[in-house]
PDB file of C-alpha atoms in Angstrom:
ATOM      1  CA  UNK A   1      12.337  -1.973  15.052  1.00 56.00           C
ATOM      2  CA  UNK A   2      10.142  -3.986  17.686  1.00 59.00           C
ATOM      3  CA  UNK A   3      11.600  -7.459  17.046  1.00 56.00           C
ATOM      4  CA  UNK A   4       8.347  -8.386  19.482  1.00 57.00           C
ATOM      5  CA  UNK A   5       6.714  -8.409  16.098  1.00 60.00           C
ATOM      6  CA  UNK A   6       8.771 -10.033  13.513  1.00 57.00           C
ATOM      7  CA  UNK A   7       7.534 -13.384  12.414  1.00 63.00           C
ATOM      8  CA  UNK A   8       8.727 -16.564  13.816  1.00 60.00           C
ATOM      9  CA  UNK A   9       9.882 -18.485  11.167  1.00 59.00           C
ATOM     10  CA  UNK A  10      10.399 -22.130  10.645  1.00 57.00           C
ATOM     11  CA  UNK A  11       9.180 -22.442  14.577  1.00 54.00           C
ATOM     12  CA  UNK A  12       9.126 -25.828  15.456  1.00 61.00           C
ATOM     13  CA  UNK A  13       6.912 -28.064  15.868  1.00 51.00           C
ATOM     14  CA  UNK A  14       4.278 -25.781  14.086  1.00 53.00           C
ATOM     15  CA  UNK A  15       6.360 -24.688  10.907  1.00 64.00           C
ATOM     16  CA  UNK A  16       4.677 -25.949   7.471  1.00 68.00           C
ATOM     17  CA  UNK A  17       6.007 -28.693   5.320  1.00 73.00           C
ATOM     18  CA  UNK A  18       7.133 -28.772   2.078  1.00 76.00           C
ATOM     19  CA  UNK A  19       3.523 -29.296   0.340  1.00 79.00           C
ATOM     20  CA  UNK A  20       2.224 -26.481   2.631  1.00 80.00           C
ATOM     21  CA  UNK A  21       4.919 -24.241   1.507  1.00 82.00           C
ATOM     22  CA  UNK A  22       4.484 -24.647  -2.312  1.00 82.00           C
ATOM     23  CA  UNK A  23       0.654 -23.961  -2.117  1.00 85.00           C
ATOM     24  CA  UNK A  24       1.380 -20.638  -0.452  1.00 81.00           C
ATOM     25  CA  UNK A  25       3.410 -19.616  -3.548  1.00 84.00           C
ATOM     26  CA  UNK A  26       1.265 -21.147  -6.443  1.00 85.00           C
ATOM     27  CA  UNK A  27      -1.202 -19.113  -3.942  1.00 85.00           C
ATOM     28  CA  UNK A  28       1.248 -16.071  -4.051  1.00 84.00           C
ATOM     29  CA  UNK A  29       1.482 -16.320  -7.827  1.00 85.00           C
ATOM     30  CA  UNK A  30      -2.765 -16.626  -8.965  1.00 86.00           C
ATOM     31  CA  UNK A  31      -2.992 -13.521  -6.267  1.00 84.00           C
ATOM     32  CA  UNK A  32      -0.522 -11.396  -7.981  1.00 84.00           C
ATOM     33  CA  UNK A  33      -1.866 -12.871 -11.793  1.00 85.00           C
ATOM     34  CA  UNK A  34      -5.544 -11.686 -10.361  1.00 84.00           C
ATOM     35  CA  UNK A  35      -4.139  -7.889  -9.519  1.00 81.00           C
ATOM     36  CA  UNK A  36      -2.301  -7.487 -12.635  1.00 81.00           C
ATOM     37  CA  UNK A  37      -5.456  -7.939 -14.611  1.00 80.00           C
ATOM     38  CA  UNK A  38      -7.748  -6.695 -12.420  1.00 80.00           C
ATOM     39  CA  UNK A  39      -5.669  -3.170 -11.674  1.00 80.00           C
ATOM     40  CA  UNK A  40      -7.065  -0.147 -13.104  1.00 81.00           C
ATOM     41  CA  UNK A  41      -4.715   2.246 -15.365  1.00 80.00           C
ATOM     42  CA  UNK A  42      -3.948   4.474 -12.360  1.00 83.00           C
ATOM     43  CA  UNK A  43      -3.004   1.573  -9.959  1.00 84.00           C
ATOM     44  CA  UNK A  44       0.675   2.464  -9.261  1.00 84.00           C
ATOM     45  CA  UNK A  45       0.690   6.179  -9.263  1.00 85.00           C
ATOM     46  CA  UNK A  46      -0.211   6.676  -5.719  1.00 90.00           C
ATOM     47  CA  UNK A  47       2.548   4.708  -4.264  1.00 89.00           C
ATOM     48  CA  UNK A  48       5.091   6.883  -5.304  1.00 87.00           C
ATOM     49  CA  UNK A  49       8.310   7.954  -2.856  1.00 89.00           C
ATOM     50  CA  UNK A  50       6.790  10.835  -0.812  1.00 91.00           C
ATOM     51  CA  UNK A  51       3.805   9.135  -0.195  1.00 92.00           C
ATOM     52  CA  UNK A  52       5.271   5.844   0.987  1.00 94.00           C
ATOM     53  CA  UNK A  53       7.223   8.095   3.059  1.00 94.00           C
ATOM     54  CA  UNK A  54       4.002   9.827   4.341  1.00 95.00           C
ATOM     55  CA  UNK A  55       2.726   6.861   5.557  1.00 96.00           C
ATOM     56  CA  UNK A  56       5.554   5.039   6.797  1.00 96.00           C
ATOM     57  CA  UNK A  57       6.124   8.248   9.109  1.00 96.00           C
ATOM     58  CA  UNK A  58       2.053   8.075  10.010  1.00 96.00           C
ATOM     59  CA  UNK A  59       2.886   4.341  10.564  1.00 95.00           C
ATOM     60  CA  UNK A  60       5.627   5.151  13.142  1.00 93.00           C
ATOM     61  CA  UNK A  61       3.330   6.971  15.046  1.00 94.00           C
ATOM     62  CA  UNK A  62       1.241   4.796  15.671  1.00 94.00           C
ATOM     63  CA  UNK A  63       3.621   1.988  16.337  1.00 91.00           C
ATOM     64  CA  UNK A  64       2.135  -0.279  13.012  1.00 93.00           C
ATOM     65  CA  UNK A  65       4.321  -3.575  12.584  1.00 92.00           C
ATOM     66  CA  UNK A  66       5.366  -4.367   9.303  1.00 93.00           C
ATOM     67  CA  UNK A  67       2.794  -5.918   7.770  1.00 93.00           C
ATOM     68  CA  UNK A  68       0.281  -3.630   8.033  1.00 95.00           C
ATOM     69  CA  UNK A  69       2.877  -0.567   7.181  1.00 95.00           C
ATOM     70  CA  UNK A  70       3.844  -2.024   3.276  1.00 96.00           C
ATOM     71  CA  UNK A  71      -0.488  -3.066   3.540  1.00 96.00           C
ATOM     72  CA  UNK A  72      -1.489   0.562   4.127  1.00 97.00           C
ATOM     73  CA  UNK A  73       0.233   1.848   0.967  1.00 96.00           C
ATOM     74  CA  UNK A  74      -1.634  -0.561  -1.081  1.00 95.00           C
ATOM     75  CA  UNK A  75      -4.701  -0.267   0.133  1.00 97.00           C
ATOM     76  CA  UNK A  76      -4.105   3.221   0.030  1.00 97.00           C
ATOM     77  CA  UNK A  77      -3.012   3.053  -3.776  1.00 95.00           C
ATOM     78  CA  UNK A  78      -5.944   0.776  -5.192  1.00 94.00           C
ATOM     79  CA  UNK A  79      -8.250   3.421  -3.110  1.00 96.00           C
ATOM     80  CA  UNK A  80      -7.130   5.882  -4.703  1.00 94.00           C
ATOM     81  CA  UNK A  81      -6.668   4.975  -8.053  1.00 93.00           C
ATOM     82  CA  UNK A  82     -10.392   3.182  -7.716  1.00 92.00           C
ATOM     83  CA  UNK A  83     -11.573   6.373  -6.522  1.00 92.00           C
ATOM     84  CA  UNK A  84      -9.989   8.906  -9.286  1.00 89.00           C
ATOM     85  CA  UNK A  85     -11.030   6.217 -11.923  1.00 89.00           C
ATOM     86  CA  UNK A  86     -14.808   6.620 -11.080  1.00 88.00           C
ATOM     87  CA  UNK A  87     -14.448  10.759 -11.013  1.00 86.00           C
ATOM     88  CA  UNK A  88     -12.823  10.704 -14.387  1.00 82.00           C
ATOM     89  CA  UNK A  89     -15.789   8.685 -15.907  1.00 82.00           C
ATOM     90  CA  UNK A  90     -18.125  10.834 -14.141  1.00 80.00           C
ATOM     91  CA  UNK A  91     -16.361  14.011 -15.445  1.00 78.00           C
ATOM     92  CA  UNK A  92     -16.422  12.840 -18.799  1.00 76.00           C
ATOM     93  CA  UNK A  93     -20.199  11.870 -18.833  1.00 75.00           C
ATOM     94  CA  UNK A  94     -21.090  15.771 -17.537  1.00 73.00           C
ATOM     95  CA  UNK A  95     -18.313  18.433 -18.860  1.00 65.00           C
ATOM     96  CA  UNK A  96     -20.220  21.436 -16.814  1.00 58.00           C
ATOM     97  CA  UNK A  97     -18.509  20.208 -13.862  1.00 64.00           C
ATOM     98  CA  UNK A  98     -16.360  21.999 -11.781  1.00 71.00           C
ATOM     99  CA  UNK A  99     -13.377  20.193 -12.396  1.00 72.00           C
ATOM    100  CA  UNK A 100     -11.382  22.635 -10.019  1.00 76.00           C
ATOM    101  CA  UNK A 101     -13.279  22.520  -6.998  1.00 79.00           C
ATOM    102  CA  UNK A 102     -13.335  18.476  -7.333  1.00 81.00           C
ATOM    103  CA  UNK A 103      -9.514  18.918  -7.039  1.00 81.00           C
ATOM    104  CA  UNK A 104      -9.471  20.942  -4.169  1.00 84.00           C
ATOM    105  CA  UNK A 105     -12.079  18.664  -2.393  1.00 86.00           C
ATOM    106  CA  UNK A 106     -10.074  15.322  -3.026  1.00 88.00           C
ATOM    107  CA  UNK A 107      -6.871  17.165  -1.878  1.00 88.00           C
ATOM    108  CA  UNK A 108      -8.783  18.451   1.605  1.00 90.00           C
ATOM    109  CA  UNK A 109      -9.557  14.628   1.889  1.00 94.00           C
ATOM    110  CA  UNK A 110      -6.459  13.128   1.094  1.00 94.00           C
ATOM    111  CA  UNK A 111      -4.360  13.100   4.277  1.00 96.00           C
ATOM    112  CA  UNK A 112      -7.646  11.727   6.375  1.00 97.00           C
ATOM    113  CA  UNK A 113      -7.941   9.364   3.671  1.00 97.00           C
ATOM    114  CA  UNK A 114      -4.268   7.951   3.995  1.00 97.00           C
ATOM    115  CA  UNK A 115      -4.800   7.752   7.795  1.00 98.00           C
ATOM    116  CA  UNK A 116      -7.482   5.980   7.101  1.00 98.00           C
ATOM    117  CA  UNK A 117      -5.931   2.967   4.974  1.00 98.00           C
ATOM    118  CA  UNK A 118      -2.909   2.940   8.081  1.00 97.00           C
ATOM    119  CA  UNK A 119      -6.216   2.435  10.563  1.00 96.00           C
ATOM    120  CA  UNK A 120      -7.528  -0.475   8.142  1.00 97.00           C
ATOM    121  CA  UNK A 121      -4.094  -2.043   7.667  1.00 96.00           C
ATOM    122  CA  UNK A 122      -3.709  -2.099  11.527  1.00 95.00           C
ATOM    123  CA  UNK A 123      -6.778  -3.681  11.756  1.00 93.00           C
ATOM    124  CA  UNK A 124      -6.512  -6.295   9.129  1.00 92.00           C
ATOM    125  CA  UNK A 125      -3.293  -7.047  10.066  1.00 86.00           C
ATOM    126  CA  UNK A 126      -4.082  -8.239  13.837  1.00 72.00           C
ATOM    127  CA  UNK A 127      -1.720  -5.909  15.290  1.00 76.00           C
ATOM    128  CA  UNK A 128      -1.814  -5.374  19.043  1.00 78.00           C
ATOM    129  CA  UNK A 129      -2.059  -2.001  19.098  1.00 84.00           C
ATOM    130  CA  UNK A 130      -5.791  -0.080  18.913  1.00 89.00           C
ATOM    131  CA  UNK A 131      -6.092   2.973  16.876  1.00 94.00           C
ATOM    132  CA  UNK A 132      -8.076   5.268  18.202  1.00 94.00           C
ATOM    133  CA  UNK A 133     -10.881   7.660  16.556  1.00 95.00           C
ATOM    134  CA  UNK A 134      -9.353  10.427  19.005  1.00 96.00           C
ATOM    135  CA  UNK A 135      -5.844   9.654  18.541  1.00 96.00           C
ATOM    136  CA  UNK A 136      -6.698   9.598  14.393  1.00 97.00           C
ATOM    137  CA  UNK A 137      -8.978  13.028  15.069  1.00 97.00           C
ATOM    138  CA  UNK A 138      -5.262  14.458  17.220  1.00 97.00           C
ATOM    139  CA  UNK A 139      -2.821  13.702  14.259  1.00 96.00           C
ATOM    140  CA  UNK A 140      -5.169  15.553  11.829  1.00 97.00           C
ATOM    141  CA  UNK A 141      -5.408  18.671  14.020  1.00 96.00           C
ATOM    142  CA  UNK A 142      -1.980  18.389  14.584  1.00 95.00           C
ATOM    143  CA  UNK A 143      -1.311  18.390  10.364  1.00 95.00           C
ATOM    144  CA  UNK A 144      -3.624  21.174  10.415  1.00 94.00           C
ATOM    145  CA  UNK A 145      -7.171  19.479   9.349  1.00 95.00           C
ATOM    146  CA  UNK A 146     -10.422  19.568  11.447  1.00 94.00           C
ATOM    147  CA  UNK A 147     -12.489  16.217  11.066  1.00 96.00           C
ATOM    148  CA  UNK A 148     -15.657  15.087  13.256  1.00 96.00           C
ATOM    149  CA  UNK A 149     -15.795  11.380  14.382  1.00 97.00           C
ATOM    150  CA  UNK A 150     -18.406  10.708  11.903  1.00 97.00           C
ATOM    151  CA  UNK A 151     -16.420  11.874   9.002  1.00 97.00           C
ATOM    152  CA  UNK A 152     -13.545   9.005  10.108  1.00 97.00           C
ATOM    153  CA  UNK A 153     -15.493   6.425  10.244  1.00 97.00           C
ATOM    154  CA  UNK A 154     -17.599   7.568   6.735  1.00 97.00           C
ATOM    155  CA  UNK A 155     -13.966   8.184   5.381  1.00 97.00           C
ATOM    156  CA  UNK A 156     -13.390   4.065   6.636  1.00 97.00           C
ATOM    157  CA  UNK A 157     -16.660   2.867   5.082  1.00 97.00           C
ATOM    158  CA  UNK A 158     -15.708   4.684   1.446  1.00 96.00           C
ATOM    159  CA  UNK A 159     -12.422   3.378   1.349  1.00 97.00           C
ATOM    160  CA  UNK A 160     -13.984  -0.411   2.649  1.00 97.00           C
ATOM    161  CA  UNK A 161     -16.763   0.455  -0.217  1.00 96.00           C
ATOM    162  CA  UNK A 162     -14.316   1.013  -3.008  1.00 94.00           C
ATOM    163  CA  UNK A 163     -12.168  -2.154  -2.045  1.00 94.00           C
ATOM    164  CA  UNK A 164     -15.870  -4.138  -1.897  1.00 93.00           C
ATOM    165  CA  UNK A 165     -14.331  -4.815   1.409  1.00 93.00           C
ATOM    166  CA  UNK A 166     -11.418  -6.965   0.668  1.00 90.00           C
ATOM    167  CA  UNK A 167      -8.134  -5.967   2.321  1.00 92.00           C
ATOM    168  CA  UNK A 168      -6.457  -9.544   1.306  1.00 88.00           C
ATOM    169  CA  UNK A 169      -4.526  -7.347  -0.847  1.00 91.00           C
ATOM    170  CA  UNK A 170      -1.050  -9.074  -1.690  1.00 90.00           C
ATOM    171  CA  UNK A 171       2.225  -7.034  -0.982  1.00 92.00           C
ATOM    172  CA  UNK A 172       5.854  -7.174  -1.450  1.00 91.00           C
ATOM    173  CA  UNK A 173       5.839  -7.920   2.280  1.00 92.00           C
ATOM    174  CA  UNK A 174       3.666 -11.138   1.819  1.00 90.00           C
ATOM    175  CA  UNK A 175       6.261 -12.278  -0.615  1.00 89.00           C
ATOM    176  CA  UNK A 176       9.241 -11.860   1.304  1.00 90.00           C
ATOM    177  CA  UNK A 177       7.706 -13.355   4.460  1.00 89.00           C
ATOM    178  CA  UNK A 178       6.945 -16.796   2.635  1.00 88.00           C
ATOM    179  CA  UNK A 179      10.361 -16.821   0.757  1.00 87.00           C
ATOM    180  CA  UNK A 180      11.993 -16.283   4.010  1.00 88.00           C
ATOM    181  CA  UNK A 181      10.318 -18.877   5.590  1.00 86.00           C
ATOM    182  CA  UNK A 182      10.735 -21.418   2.632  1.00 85.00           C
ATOM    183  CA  UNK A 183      14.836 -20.612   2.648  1.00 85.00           C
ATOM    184  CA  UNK A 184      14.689 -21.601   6.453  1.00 80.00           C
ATOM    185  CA  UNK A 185      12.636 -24.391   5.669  1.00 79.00           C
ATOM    186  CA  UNK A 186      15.444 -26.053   3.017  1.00 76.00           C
ATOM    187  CA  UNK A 187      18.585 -24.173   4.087  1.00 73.00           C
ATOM    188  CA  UNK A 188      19.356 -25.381   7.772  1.00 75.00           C
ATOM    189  CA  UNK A 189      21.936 -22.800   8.008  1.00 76.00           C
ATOM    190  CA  UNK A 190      19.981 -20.051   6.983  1.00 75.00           C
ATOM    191  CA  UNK A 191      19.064 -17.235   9.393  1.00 78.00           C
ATOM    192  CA  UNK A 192      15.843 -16.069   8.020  1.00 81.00           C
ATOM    193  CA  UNK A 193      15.557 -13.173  11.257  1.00 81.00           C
ATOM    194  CA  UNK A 194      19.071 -11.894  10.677  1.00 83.00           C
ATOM    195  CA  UNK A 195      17.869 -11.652   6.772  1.00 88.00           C
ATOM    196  CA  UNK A 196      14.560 -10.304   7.655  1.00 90.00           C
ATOM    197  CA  UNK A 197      15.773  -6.425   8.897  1.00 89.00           C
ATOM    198  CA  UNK A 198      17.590  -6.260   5.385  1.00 91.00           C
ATOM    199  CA  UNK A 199      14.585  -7.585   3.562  1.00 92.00           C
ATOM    200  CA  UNK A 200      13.115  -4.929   5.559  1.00 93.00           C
ATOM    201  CA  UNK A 201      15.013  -1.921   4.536  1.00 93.00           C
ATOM    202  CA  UNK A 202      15.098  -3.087   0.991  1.00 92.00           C
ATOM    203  CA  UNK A 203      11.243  -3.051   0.278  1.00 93.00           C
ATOM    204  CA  UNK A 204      11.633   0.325   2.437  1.00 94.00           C
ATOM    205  CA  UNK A 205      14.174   1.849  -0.840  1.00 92.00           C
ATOM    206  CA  UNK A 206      11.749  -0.149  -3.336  1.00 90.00           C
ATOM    207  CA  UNK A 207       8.793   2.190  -2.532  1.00 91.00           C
ATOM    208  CA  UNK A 208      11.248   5.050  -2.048  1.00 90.00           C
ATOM    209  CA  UNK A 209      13.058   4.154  -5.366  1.00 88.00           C
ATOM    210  CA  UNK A 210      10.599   2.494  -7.465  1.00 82.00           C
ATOM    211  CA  UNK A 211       9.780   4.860 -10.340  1.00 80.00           C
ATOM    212  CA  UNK A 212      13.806   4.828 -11.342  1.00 84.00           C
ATOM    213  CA  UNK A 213      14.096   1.007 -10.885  1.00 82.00           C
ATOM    214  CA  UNK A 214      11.342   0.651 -13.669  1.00 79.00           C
ATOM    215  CA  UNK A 215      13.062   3.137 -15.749  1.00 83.00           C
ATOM    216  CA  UNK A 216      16.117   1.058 -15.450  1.00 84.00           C
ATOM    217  CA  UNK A 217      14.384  -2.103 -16.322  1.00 82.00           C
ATOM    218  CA  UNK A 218      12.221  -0.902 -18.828  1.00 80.00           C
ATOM    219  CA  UNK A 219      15.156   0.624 -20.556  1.00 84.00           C
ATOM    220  CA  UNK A 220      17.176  -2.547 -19.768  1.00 84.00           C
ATOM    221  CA  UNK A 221      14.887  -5.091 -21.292  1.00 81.00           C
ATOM    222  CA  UNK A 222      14.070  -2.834 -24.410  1.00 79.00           C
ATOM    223  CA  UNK A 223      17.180  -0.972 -24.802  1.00 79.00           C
ATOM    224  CA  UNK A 224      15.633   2.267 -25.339  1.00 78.00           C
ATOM    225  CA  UNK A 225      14.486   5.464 -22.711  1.00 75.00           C
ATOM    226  CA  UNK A 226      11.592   5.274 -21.404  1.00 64.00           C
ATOM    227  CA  UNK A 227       8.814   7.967 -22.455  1.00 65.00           C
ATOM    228  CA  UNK A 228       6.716   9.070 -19.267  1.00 55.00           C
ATOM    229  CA  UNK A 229       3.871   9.633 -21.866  1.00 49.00           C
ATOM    230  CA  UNK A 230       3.634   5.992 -22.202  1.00 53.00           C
ATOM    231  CA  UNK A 231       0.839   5.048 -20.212  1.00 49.00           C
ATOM    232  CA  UNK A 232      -2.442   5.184 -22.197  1.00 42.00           C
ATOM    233  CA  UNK A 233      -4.064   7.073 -19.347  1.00 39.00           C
ATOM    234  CA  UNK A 234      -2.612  10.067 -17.613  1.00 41.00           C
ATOM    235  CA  UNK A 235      -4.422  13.079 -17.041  1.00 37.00           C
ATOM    236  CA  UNK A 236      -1.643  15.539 -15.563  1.00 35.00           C
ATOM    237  CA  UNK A 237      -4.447  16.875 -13.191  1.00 35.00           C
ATOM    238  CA  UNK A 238      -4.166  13.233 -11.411  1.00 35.00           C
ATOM    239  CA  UNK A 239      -0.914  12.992 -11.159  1.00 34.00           C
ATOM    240  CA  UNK A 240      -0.291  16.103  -9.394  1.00 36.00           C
ATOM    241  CA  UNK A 241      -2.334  15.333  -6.617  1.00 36.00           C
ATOM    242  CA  UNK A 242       0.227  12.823  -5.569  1.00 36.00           C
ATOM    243  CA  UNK A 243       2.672  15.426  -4.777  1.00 35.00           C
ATOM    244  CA  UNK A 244       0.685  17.478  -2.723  1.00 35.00           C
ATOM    245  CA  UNK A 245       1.713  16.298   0.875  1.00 33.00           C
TER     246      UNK A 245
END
């Protein structure tokens, strides 16, 4: 991991104070209140293990820091499930619709549409390193899928579109960064950078883990298994196209 890019926390004389600290995480908190209400009833589904991994892997090649790595998945995930939403409601307004070759299409699109949200995250996220349209146009022949310049950047402006071009989007990542910081801020022993790689690797096992640490909790807290049929809206067409890299 390119330490070059960690944060510097608690860095002297520019670190925040106390007050400055405590607005980030009432901040933090309204953010994460806003999603919740605000999510749609697929947000989640496409932020499952081998997609995390998909990206993370994307991520890699392109040398993303952290930040924008955990920021591509979500952007990635509320495109998605903003996208599929809209479809569904279409679907249901015309039923002579080829339901089939939708599919198909959103499948073709899906892999330029994750490198996409990895090419917004690096943006958003102030990292360094360019992405290229070529180098983004070289991975995709290289997965086996031919796209023209012009359908990248339309791909960008749809995802931008369906976000109403917010990418403020809060992640674990955001959390962990200012919790770090505020344990170096009261703890002067602390060592925020030696606890930052493990931070690291946990949110890492979250996204790879995450459906079975909800099952635990959910049958933890109300002491009974949980039913996968649970969630009020599922159509088992949208979930498979999660599992399709």
């Amino acid at each position: 991991m390119d330490q070059s890019t960690w944060p510097q926390f608690n860095l002297k004389p520019y670190c925040f104070d106390t007050e400055m600290l405590q607005e980030f995480l009432f901040s933090l908190a309204e953010k994460n209140k806003n999603s919740i209400s605000n999510c749609v009833s697929l947000s989640g589904y496409f932020k499952e293990s081998n997609v995390a991994a998909f990206i993370f892997e994307m991520s890699e090649k392109f040398e993303l820091d952290n930040e924008a790595r955990f920021l591509a998945i979500e952007i990635f995930d509320k495109f998605m499930a903003a996208h599929l939403t809209e479809i569904y409601q279409a679907i249901k307004k015309n039923k002579h619709k080829d339901w089939n070759s939708i599919i198909k299409k959103i499948k073709d699109q899906i892999v330029l549409r994750s490198l996409t949200c990895i090419q917004l995250a690096n943006k958003f996220s102030n990292s360094k390193n360019v992405i290229k349209l070529s180098s983004i146009q070289d991975l995709l022949i290289e997965l086996g899928y031919k796209f023209s310049f012009e359908s990248i950047l339309n791909s960008e402006l749809r995802v931008l579109k369906y976000l109403d071009f917010r990418l403020n989007i809060l992640t674990p990542y955001n959390v962990v960064e200012t919790l770090l910081e505020i344990l170096g801020h009261n703890l002067k022993n602390s060592q925020p950078k030696a606890l930052y790689i493990i931070s690291i690797r946990l949110l890492e096992s979250f996204y790879f883990c995450k459906e079975q640490i909800y099952k635990r909790l959910y049958e933890s807290f109300s002491g009974k298994a949980k039913d996968h049929t649970e969630r009020q809206f599922k159509p088992q067409t949208f979930t498979n196209i999660v599992v399709i890299f």
